Amino acid sequence: MASSRARALGRRAAQPFRDAPDGSPDEPGGSRSADLPGDLDPIDPGAFGYDEARHLLWRAGFGGTPAQIQVLAGWGVERSVDHLINYDRVPFEDASADAFDRGIMRPPTEDERRQYNEARRRRDEDTLARLRERRQQAQRDDRRQIRQMQRWWLTRMIETPRPLEEKLTLFWHGHFATSYRTIEDSYHMYQQNRFLRDNAAGNFGDLLFGIIRDPAMLAYLDNQDSNKRRPNENLAREIMELFALGEGNYSERDIKEGARALTGYSFEDDSFVFREDNHDTGTKSILGSRDAHNGDTFVSTILRQRACSGFIAAKLYDYFCRSIPMDEAQMDRPTRGAVRDLAETLLRSRYDLRPALARLFASAHFYRASARREQIKSPAVLTVGAVRSLGTPVRDLGVLLDAMDMMGQGLLFPPSVKGWDGGRSWINTSTLFVRQNTLAFLLTGRLPAGVSGGGERLAYDPLPLLEPLRESDRGGPRSADVVSDYLLRLTLGESTPRARAVLTGFASGLDLNHPDVITGMLMLATAMPEYQLC
Amino acid sequence: MEWLDNNPGEANSWTRREFLGGSLAMASAAMTVPHFLNASALGVQPRNAALTSQPGVPEDRVLVVIQLSGGNDGLNTVVPFGQDAYYRVRPSIALRKDQAIELDRRNADGLGLHPALDGIKSLYDEGLASIVQGVGYPNPNRSHFKSMDIWHTADTSGTGDGWLGRYVDSQCCGYGKGESGRAEGGASASNDVQPPVAIGREAPLALRGRKTKPIAFETPDLFRWTGEQVHDKLVDPYHQIMSAQSEASASAGPGAGDSTAAFLTRTAMNAQVSSDLIREAIARRPLVSYPSTALGQQLAMVGAMIRGGLPTRVYYASHGSFDTHARQGGANGSHARLLQQFGDATRAFYNDMKAQGNDSRVMTVCFSEFGRRVGQNASGGTDHGTAAPMFLLGPMVRPGVFGNHPSLTDLEEGDLKFGTDFRSVYSDVLGNWLKADADEVLGGRFRATNLVRG
């Protein structure tokens, strides 16, 4: 590992500041990918050990405790990947349709509509004021419900024995981005979330066919009133540009024709509704296909484009493996090769996602040094990962959600239809403090002055984390070096002399059997800049 | 003030990083503090060896934005007491002529300020206030979120990056021209140019650009590690962590500054330095007294950071909520209280700038995302409306009242028609104050108002 890194660094020193395509200084994977094979051929099973299992858990999930990592290391790569990917075999409660109130933002009834129109006609200010007040109350209730949904989802991420399910749902939520801020209907957001989860590791085609019938998405991209006289291009554009093909792989004409195909795709209350009167039944020419296209054939035409599998493969690779440019021309050679491999796997399985994910997670490429400890944890991964891997108490979901907000990721509130940029955009000087302070909160319950909340001041006991260490103790006093080493490998994935010196310096003269001392060492380890990586 | 100079002798950033590595631990010592005040000291090569960090922008100009959130009722802020129509539709909340503070000067006939705005009036009398009437945009949006987004993005679709984020982008990386070859590897601009600072929980959209990531904190306590308060013994090791170089950058050559680990380490260094600087600046007793209100304290922090010489160019504070749907009150009441806080805080802020000798460098722009309806509603309040006045403050603005008061009778669905597009004001501020390419930042041509004396 050290030698391949040195090799990569040596190569880069020879060509400093070299721009794309051989390695844009702006893309971390750029020229530091000398050790990456240009394909996703499987890793030698003998090469999958503790470090690899740890890496897999952080990428295909939200990290794990030493004990969990050890189990996967023992299973080996094939069984581990199988367990993570085929998660429907692992029992866990469904997200039920009844978990939330679908009535808060329901559309007005016939009666209510009549009442309103009459009041308007008669200029009955009192009734109008009353109806307005009722509407505002519903909006307040709905805002309360969306917060409950955020808490529900965060809890699910923390508790699930199927971490890849939630990691993928989060991916699709950023991919098919829809924000409550725009649609202001919490039940529709929930419905979409369930749909994404149900299909998270399913078939991409199903996702694309389904998203054009999803009330939240239809509202978010203004398609519900799109009609043949005045088609709205938003949905068609984003499907091509952001959801399925990527820039450069369609024309403006394709968008206009696609918009015509999607006219009439609307919703009433919580259900998809096809408004025949609004639909343009004429012939459209989309991506070279001339037909009386509707939304479904628009989608199937897109799925048939080679660019589609390449685009989705690049997005999956970017989310699970390394930050890369979406434009193939800007990718370095090994990346291009790996993404092509992934795209071909997707095509072969007709867009079933599991084979592609399995191939990625079981590949040698995935475990090379250039792909490890290179991804900046999203706020969700940081927060959920800390609880799951360190076993801290949750303390206060509200505080955690607020912190994630401050870190730039409000669940169910992506900043735009592009979702979250991710990568280095998560980090600046203030978000770095929020990240460190979130860990400090989880470990100690301490909040910055002036921040309210916190839940019960539960003590965190870090000693169970050290169990595996105890098993390898030969009796006798534990040394600070050994404990520091262990904690650094757990939190950072590696122990360096510099980092160890910080921890042993702190622990010098202190009782290593005392939980507070271990917590102090964890505070320092998780405050290290490298802790932001997984 | 020689410590504002960039050091022309500084060669490449690698040399500087080596220098920084050892001496950062002493960053808080007064002697070495000046070295960290210019962007170049944070490991970035200065774009030129000019005296200031912005060529052609003398004296390091600052822009402070105050957002009046929730839709400020413009009609009761700049009161058209000379018009009967005003009283007809606001039977209980209108301000009487004898209550309003009359504005003199050309173009201000029959106009006065809400009585709670004595602070603004005193600024106006000193020639430090420019009041623009009827500011809005075509096809106004009356939704909270959407309208705020429109003002923040300067785009009627409300999508895209913030206007000030794009401004800062344009100063660092050549907005829209792709990444120019920056010596340090061209990573996030948050380390290359001073990002905007928002006092608040979350940085507003206005400050977010493609590369520009603003800093936000409510109090200086939120811009530091809580671990330092958990136990004394954690303090020194933490400082070691925040100033240590990553393994990669320590052992490799100049190009290594590009790895994710090095990027994180750089951010950590900046964070530590900024945090120390900011907390040190804010801890000093201000030269004037500020009101203890939320806005007062926000502006006190901004004033302290300006005084402390932080190179930040854009600050953002928020006040509100002005969403007075019910029981708004007239000369007294909820709206009056908010205006009082606004006037008092801005008056104190300018007193502070004057005392510091920084007043000619600092311009303040105050806006709200929409006005309110002309007629009061059944609950003694007003509902979301459209056009409203903006305030520009500072010795660099043309004093007086500008634009016509919107007609109270020729309305659009019961709302005021706008006279000045807010992007014209933005254009003025961007072009004449910040000396940026306004058209490029705004993504369109807007004829600038003539309020800023460049």
Coordinates of N, CA and C in Angstrom, one line a residue, chain A residues 287-459:
Chain A
L287 N -34.4 11.3 -30.1 CA -33.2 10.6 -30.2 C -33.2 9.6 -31.3
G288 N -33.7 10.1 -32.4 CA -33.7 9.3 -33.7 C -34.9 8.4 -33.8
S289 N -35.8 8.4 -32.8 CA -36.9 7.5 -32.9 C -38.2 8.3 -33.2
R290 N -38.8 8.0 -34.3 CA -40.0 8.7 -34.7 C -41.3 7.9 -34.4
D291 N -42.1 8.4 -33.5 CA -43.3 7.7 -33.1 C -44.3 8.6 -32.4
A292 N -45.5 8.1 -32.1 CA -46.4 8.9 -31.3 C -46.0 8.6 -29.8
H293 N -44.8 9.1 -29.5 CA -44.3 8.8 -28.1 C -45.1 9.3 -27.0
N294 N -45.2 8.5 -25.9 CA -45.7 8.9 -24.7 C -44.6 8.8 -23.7
G295 N -44.9 9.1 -22.4 CA -43.8 9.1 -21.4 C -43.1 7.8 -21.3
D296 N -43.8 6.7 -21.4 CA -43.2 5.4 -21.3 C -42.2 5.1 -22.5
T297 N -42.6 5.4 -23.7 CA -41.7 5.1 -24.8 C -40.6 6.1 -24.8
F298 N -40.8 7.3 -24.3 CA -39.7 8.3 -24.1 C -38.7 7.7 -23.3
V299 N -39.1 7.1 -22.2 CA -38.1 6.4 -21.2 C -37.5 5.3 -21.9
S300 N -38.2 4.4 -22.6 CA -37.6 3.2 -23.2 C -36.6 3.6 -24.3
T301 N -36.9 4.7 -25.0 CA -36.0 5.2 -26.0 C -34.6 5.6 -25.3
I302 N -34.8 6.3 -24.2 CA -33.6 6.7 -23.5 C -32.8 5.6 -23.0
L303 N -33.5 4.6 -22.5 CA -32.8 3.4 -21.9 C -32.0 2.7 -23.0
R304 N -32.5 2.8 -24.2 CA -31.8 2.1 -25.3 C -30.5 2.8 -25.8
Q305 N -30.3 4.1 -25.3 CA -29.1 4.8 -25.7 C -27.9 4.3 -24.9
R306 N -26.8 4.1 -25.6 CA -25.6 3.6 -25.0 C -25.1 4.6 -23.9
A307 N -25.4 5.9 -24.2 CA -24.9 6.9 -23.2 C -25.6 6.7 -21.9
C308 N -26.8 6.1 -21.9 CA -27.5 5.9 -20.6 C -26.7 5.0 -19.6
S309 N -26.3 3.9 -20.1 CA -25.6 2.9 -19.2 C -24.3 3.5 -18.8
G310 N -23.6 4.3 -19.7 CA -22.4 4.9 -19.3 C -22.6 6.0 -18.3
F311 N -23.7 6.7 -18.4 CA -23.9 7.8 -17.5 C -24.2 7.2 -16.1
I312 N -25.1 6.3 -16.0 CA -25.5 5.7 -14.7 C -24.3 5.0 -14.1
A313 N -23.5 4.3 -14.9 CA -22.3 3.7 -14.4 C -21.4 4.7 -13.8
A314 N -21.2 5.8 -14.5 CA -20.3 6.9 -13.9 C -20.8 7.4 -12.6
K315 N -22.1 7.6 -12.5 CA -22.7 8.1 -11.3 C -22.6 7.2 -10.1
L316 N -22.8 5.9 -10.4 CA -22.6 4.9 -9.3 C -21.2 4.8 -8.9
Y317 N -20.3 4.8 -9.9 CA -18.9 4.8 -9.6 C -18.4 6.0 -8.7
D318 N -18.9 7.1 -9.1 CA -18.6 8.4 -8.4 C -19.1 8.3 -7.0
Y319 N -20.3 7.8 -6.7 CA -20.9 7.7 -5.4 C -20.2 6.7 -4.5
F320 N -19.9 5.5 -5.1 CA -19.5 4.4 -4.3 C -18.0 4.2 -4.3
C321 N -17.3 4.8 -5.3 CA -15.9 4.5 -5.4 C -15.0 5.7 -5.3
R322 N -15.0 6.6 -6.3 CA -14.2 7.8 -6.3 C -14.8 8.9 -7.0
S323 N -14.5 10.2 -6.6 CA -15.0 11.3 -7.4 C -14.4 11.3 -8.8
I324 N -15.3 11.4 -9.8 CA -14.8 11.5 -11.1 C -15.6 12.5 -11.9
P325 N -15.0 13.0 -13.0 CA -15.8 13.8 -13.9 C -16.9 12.9 -14.6
M326 N -18.0 13.5 -14.9 CA -19.1 12.7 -15.6 C -18.8 12.6 -17.1
D327 N -17.9 13.4 -17.6 CA -17.6 13.4 -19.0 C -16.5 12.4 -19.3
E328 N -16.8 11.4 -20.1 CA -15.8 10.4 -20.3 C -14.5 10.9 -20.9
A329 N -14.6 12.0 -21.7 CA -13.4 12.5 -22.3 C -12.4 13.1 -21.2
Q330 N -13.0 13.4 -20.1 CA -12.1 14.0 -19.0 C -11.6 12.9 -18.0
M331 N -12.1 11.7 -18.1 CA -11.7 10.7 -17.2 C -10.3 10.2 -17.5
D332 N -9.5 9.8 -16.5 CA -8.2 9.2 -16.9 C -8.5 7.8 -17.3
R333 N -7.4 7.1 -17.9 CA -7.6 5.8 -18.5 C -8.2 4.8 -17.6
P334 N -7.6 4.5 -16.4 CA -8.2 3.5 -15.6 C -9.6 3.7 -15.2
T335 N -10.0 5.0 -15.0 CA -11.4 5.3 -14.6 C -12.3 5.0 -15.8
R336 N -11.9 5.4 -17.0 CA -12.7 5.1 -18.1 C -12.9 3.6 -18.3
G337 N -11.8 2.9 -18.1 CA -12.0 1.4 -18.2 C -12.9 0.8 -17.2
A338 N -12.8 1.3 -16.0 CA -13.6 0.7 -14.9 C -15.1 1.1 -15.1
V339 N -15.3 2.4 -15.5 CA -16.7 2.8 -15.8 C -17.3 2.1 -16.9
R340 N -16.5 1.8 -18.0 CA -17.0 1.1 -19.1 C -17.4 -0.4 -18.7
D341 N -16.5 -0.9 -17.9 CA -16.8 -2.3 -17.4 C -18.1 -2.3 -16.6
L342 N -18.3 -1.3 -15.8 CA -19.6 -1.2 -15.0 C -20.8 -1.0 -15.9
A343 N -20.6 -0.2 -17.0 CA -21.7 0.1 -17.9 C -22.1 -1.1 -18.7
E344 N -21.0 -1.9 -19.0 CA -21.3 -3.1 -19.8 C -22.1 -4.1 -18.9
T345 N -21.7 -4.2 -17.6 CA -22.4 -5.1 -16.7 C -23.9 -4.7 -16.6
L346 N -24.1 -3.4 -16.5 CA -25.5 -2.9 -16.4 C -26.3 -3.2 -17.7
L347 N -25.6 -3.1 -18.8 CA -26.3 -3.4 -20.0 C -26.7 -4.9 -20.1
R348 N -25.7 -5.7 -19.7 CA -25.9 -7.2 -19.8 C -27.0 -7.6 -18.9
S349 N -27.2 -6.9 -17.8 CA -28.2 -7.3 -16.9 C -29.5 -6.5 -17.1
R350 N -29.5 -5.8 -18.3 CA -30.7 -5.0 -18.6 C -31.1 -4.0 -17.5
Y351 N -30.1 -3.4 -17.0 CA -30.2 -2.4 -16.0 C -30.6 -2.9 -14.6
D352 N -30.5 -4.2 -14.3 CA -30.6 -4.6 -13.0 C -29.3 -4.1 -12.3
L353 N -29.5 -3.5 -11.1 CA -28.3 -2.9 -10.4 C -27.5 -3.8 -9.7
R354 N -28.0 -4.9 -9.1 CA -27.2 -5.8 -8.2 C -26.0 -6.3 -8.9
P355 N -26.1 -6.9 -10.1 CA -24.8 -7.4 -10.7 C -23.7 -6.3 -10.9
A356 N -24.1 -5.1 -11.2 CA -23.1 -4.1 -11.4 C -22.5 -3.7 -10.1
L357 N -23.3 -3.6 -9.0 CA -22.8 -3.2 -7.7 C -21.9 -4.4 -7.2
A358 N -22.3 -5.6 -7.4 CA -21.6 -6.7 -7.0 C -20.2 -6.7 -7.6
R359 N -20.2 -6.4 -9.0 CA -18.9 -6.5 -9.7 C -18.0 -5.4 -9.1
L360 N -18.6 -4.2 -8.9 CA -17.7 -3.1 -8.3 C -17.2 -3.5 -7.0
F361 N -18.0 -3.9 -6.1 CA -17.6 -4.2 -4.7 C -16.7 -5.4 -4.6
A362 N -16.7 -6.2 -5.6 CA -15.8 -7.4 -5.5 C -14.5 -7.2 -6.4
S363 N -14.4 -6.0 -6.9 CA -13.2 -5.9 -7.8 C -11.9 -5.5 -7.1
A364 N -10.8 -5.8 -7.8 CA -9.5 -5.4 -7.2 C -9.4 -3.9 -7.3
H365 N -9.9 -3.3 -8.3 CA -9.9 -1.8 -8.5 C -10.5 -1.1 -7.3
F366 N -11.6 -1.6 -6.8 CA -12.3 -1.0 -5.7 C -11.4 -0.9 -4.4
Y367 N -10.5 -1.9 -4.3 CA -9.8 -1.9 -3.0 C -8.4 -1.3 -3.1
R368 N -8.0 -0.8 -4.3 CA -6.7 -0.2 -4.5 C -6.5 1.0 -3.6
A369 N -5.3 1.4 -3.3 CA -5.0 2.5 -2.5 C -5.6 3.8 -3.0
S370 N -5.6 4.0 -4.3 CA -6.2 5.3 -4.8 C -7.6 5.4 -4.6
A371 N -8.3 4.3 -4.3 CA -9.8 4.4 -4.1 C -10.1 4.4 -2.6
R372 N -9.1 4.3 -1.8 CA -9.3 4.2 -0.3 C -9.0 5.5 0.4
R373 N -9.8 5.8 1.4 CA -9.6 7.0 2.2 C -9.5 8.2 1.3
E374 N -10.3 8.2 0.2 CA -10.2 9.3 -0.7 C -11.6 10.0 -0.8
Q375 N -12.6 9.5 -0.2 CA -13.9 10.0 -0.4 C -14.3 10.8 0.9
I376 N -14.7 12.0 0.7 CA -15.2 12.8 1.8 C -16.6 12.4 2.2
K377 N -16.7 12.0 3.5 CA -18.0 11.5 3.9 C -19.1 12.6 3.8
S378 N -20.2 12.2 3.3 CA -21.3 13.2 3.3 C -21.7 13.4 4.7
P379 N -22.5 14.5 5.0 CA -23.0 14.7 6.4 C -23.7 13.5 6.9
A380 N -24.5 12.8 6.1 CA -25.3 11.7 6.5 C -24.3 10.5 6.9
V381 N -23.3 10.3 6.0 CA -22.4 9.2 6.3 C -21.5 9.5 7.5
L382 N -21.2 10.8 7.7 CA -20.4 11.1 8.9 C -21.2 10.9 10.1
T383 N -22.4 11.4 10.2 CA -23.2 11.3 11.4 C -23.6 9.9 11.7
V384 N -24.3 9.2 10.7 CA -24.7 7.9 10.9 C -23.5 6.9 11.1
G385 N -22.5 7.2 10.4 CA -21.3 6.4 10.5 C -20.7 6.4 11.9
A386 N -20.7 7.6 12.5 CA -20.1 7.8 13.8 C -20.9 6.9 14.8
V387 N -22.2 7.0 14.8 CA -23.0 6.3 15.7 C -22.8 4.8 15.5
R388 N -22.8 4.3 14.2 CA -22.7 2.9 14.0 C -21.4 2.3 14.2
S389 N -20.3 3.1 13.9 CA -19.0 2.5 14.0 C -18.4 2.7 15.4
L390 N -18.8 3.7 16.1 CA -18.3 3.9 17.5 C -19.3 3.5 18.6
G391 N -20.5 3.2 18.2 CA -21.5 2.8 19.2 C -21.9 3.9 20.1
T392 N -21.9 5.2 19.6 CA -22.3 6.2 20.5 C -23.9 6.2 20.7
P393 N -24.4 6.9 21.7 CA -25.8 7.0 21.8 C -26.3 8.1 20.7
V394 N -27.5 8.0 20.3 CA -28.0 8.9 19.3 C -28.2 10.3 19.9
R395 N -28.7 10.3 21.1 CA -28.8 11.6 22.0 C -30.0 12.4 21.5
D396 N -29.9 13.0 20.4 CA -31.0 13.9 20.0 C -31.1 14.0 18.5
L397 N -32.1 13.4 17.9 CA -32.2 13.4 16.4 C -32.3 14.8 15.8
G398 N -33.0 15.7 16.6 CA -33.1 17.1 16.1 C -31.8 17.8 16.0
V399 N -31.0 17.6 17.0 CA -29.6 18.2 17.0 C -28.8 17.6 15.8
L400 N -28.9 16.3 15.6 CA -28.2 15.7 14.5 C -28.6 16.2 13.1
L401 N -30.0 16.3 13.0 CA -30.5 16.8 11.7 C -30.1 18.3 11.5
D402 N -30.1 19.1 12.5 CA -29.7 20.5 12.4 C -28.2 20.5 12.0
A403 N -27.4 19.7 12.6 CA -26.0 19.7 12.3 C -25.8 19.3 10.8
M404 N -26.6 18.3 10.4 CA -26.4 17.9 9.0 C -26.8 19.0 8.0
D405 N -27.9 19.8 8.4 CA -28.3 21.0 7.7 C -27.1 21.9 7.6
M406 N -26.5 22.2 8.7 CA -25.4 23.1 8.7 C -24.2 22.6 7.9
M407 N -24.1 21.3 7.9 CA -23.0 20.7 7.0 C -23.4 20.7 5.6
G408 N -24.6 21.1 5.3 CA -25.0 21.2 3.9 C -25.9 20.1 3.3
Q409 N -26.4 19.2 4.2 CA -27.3 18.2 3.7 C -28.5 18.0 4.5
G410 N -29.6 18.7 4.1 CA -30.8 18.5 4.8 C -31.6 17.4 4.1
L411 N -31.8 16.3 4.8 CA -32.6 15.2 4.2 C -33.9 15.7 3.7
L412 N -34.3 15.3 2.5 CA -35.5 15.7 1.9 C -35.5 17.1 1.4
F413 N -34.4 17.8 1.5 CA -34.3 19.2 1.1 C -33.0 19.4 0.2
P414 N -32.8 18.6 -0.8 CA -31.6 18.9 -1.6 C -31.7 20.3 -2.2
P415 N -30.6 20.9 -2.4 CA -30.6 22.3 -2.7 C -31.1 22.6 -4.1
S416 N -31.0 21.6 -5.0 CA -31.6 21.8 -6.4 C -31.8 20.5 -7.0
V417 N -32.3 20.5 -8.2 CA -32.6 19.2 -8.9 C -31.3 18.5 -9.2
K418 N -30.2 19.2 -9.1 CA -28.9 18.5 -9.2 C -28.5 17.7 -8.0
G419 N -29.3 17.8 -7.0 CA -28.9 17.1 -5.8 C -27.8 17.7 -5.0
W420 N -26.9 16.9 -4.5 CA -25.8 17.5 -3.7 C -24.5 17.2 -4.5
D421 N -23.7 18.2 -4.6 CA -22.4 18.1 -5.4 C -21.5 17.1 -4.7
G422 N -21.4 17.1 -3.4 CA -20.6 16.1 -2.7 C -19.1 16.5 -2.9
G423 N -18.3 15.5 -2.5 CA -16.8 15.7 -2.6 C -16.4 16.9 -1.7
R424 N -15.4 17.6 -2.3 CA -14.8 18.7 -1.6 C -15.8 19.8 -1.2
S425 N -16.9 19.9 -2.0 CA -17.9 20.9 -1.7 C -18.5 20.8 -0.3
W426 N -18.4 19.7 0.3 CA -18.9 19.5 1.7 C -18.1 20.3 2.7
I427 N -16.9 20.6 2.3 CA -15.9 21.1 3.3 C -15.5 22.6 3.2
N428 N -15.7 23.3 4.2 CA -15.1 24.6 4.3 C -14.8 24.8 5.8
T429 N -14.3 26.0 6.1 CA -13.9 26.1 7.5 C -15.0 26.0 8.5
S430 N -16.2 26.5 8.2 CA -17.2 26.4 9.2 C -17.8 25.0 9.2
T431 N -18.0 24.3 8.0 CA -18.6 23.0 8.1 C -17.6 22.0 8.7
L432 N -16.3 22.3 8.7 CA -15.3 21.5 9.3 C -15.5 21.5 10.8
F433 N -15.8 22.7 11.4 CA -16.1 22.7 12.8 C -17.4 22.0 13.2
V434 N -18.4 22.2 12.3 CA -19.6 21.5 12.6 C -19.4 20.0 12.6
R435 N -18.6 19.5 11.7 CA -18.3 18.1 11.7 C -17.6 17.6 12.9
Q436 N -16.6 18.3 13.3 CA -15.9 18.0 14.5 C -16.8 18.0 15.7
N437 N -17.6 19.1 15.8 CA -18.5 19.3 16.9 C -19.6 18.2 17.0
T438 N -20.0 17.7 15.8 CA -21.0 16.7 15.8 C -20.5 15.4 16.5
L439 N -19.2 15.1 16.2 CA -18.6 14.0 16.8 C -18.4 14.2 18.3
A440 N -18.0 15.4 18.6 CA -17.8 15.7 20.1 C -19.2 15.6 20.8
F441 N -20.3 16.0 20.1 CA -21.6 15.9 20.7 C -21.9 14.4 20.9
L442 N -21.7 13.6 19.9 CA -22.1 12.2 20.0 C -21.2 11.5 21.1
L443 N -20.0 11.9 21.2 CA -19.1 11.2 22.2 C -19.3 11.7 23.6
T444 N -19.7 13.0 23.8 CA -19.7 13.5 25.1 C -21.1 14.1 25.5
G445 N -21.9 14.4 24.5 CA -23.2 15.1 24.8 C -23.0 16.6 24.9
R446 N -21.8 17.0 24.7 CA -21.6 18.5 24.9 C -21.9 19.2 23.6
L447 N -22.7 20.3 23.8 CA -23.0 21.2 22.6 C -22.3 22.5 22.7
P448 N -22.1 23.2 21.6 CA -21.6 24.5 21.7 C -22.5 25.4 22.4
A449 N -21.9 26.4 23.1 CA -22.7 27.4 23.9 C -23.8 28.0 23.0
G450 N -25.0 28.1 23.5 CA -26.1 28.7 22.8 C -26.9 27.8 21.9
V451 N -26.4 26.5 21.8 CA -27.2 25.6 21.0 C -28.1 24.8 21.9
S452 N -29.4 24.8 21.7 CA -30.3 24.1 22.6 C -30.5 22.7 22.2
G453 N -31.0 21.9 23.1 CA -31.3 20.5 22.8 C -30.3 19.6 23.5
G454 N -30.2 18.4 23.0 CA -29.1 17.6 23.5 C -29.7 16.3 24.1
G455 N -30.9 16.3 24.4 CA -31.5 15.0 25.0 C -30.8 14.7 26.3
E456 N -31.0 13.5 26.7 CA -30.5 13.1 28.0 C -28.9 13.0 28.0
R457 N -28.3 13.4 29.1 CA -26.9 13.4 29.1 C -26.4 12.0 29.4
L458 N -26.6 11.1 28.3 CA -26.1 9.7 28.5 C -24.6 9.6 28.5
A459 N -24.1 8.8 29.3 CA -22.6 8.6 29.2 C -22.4 7.6 28.1

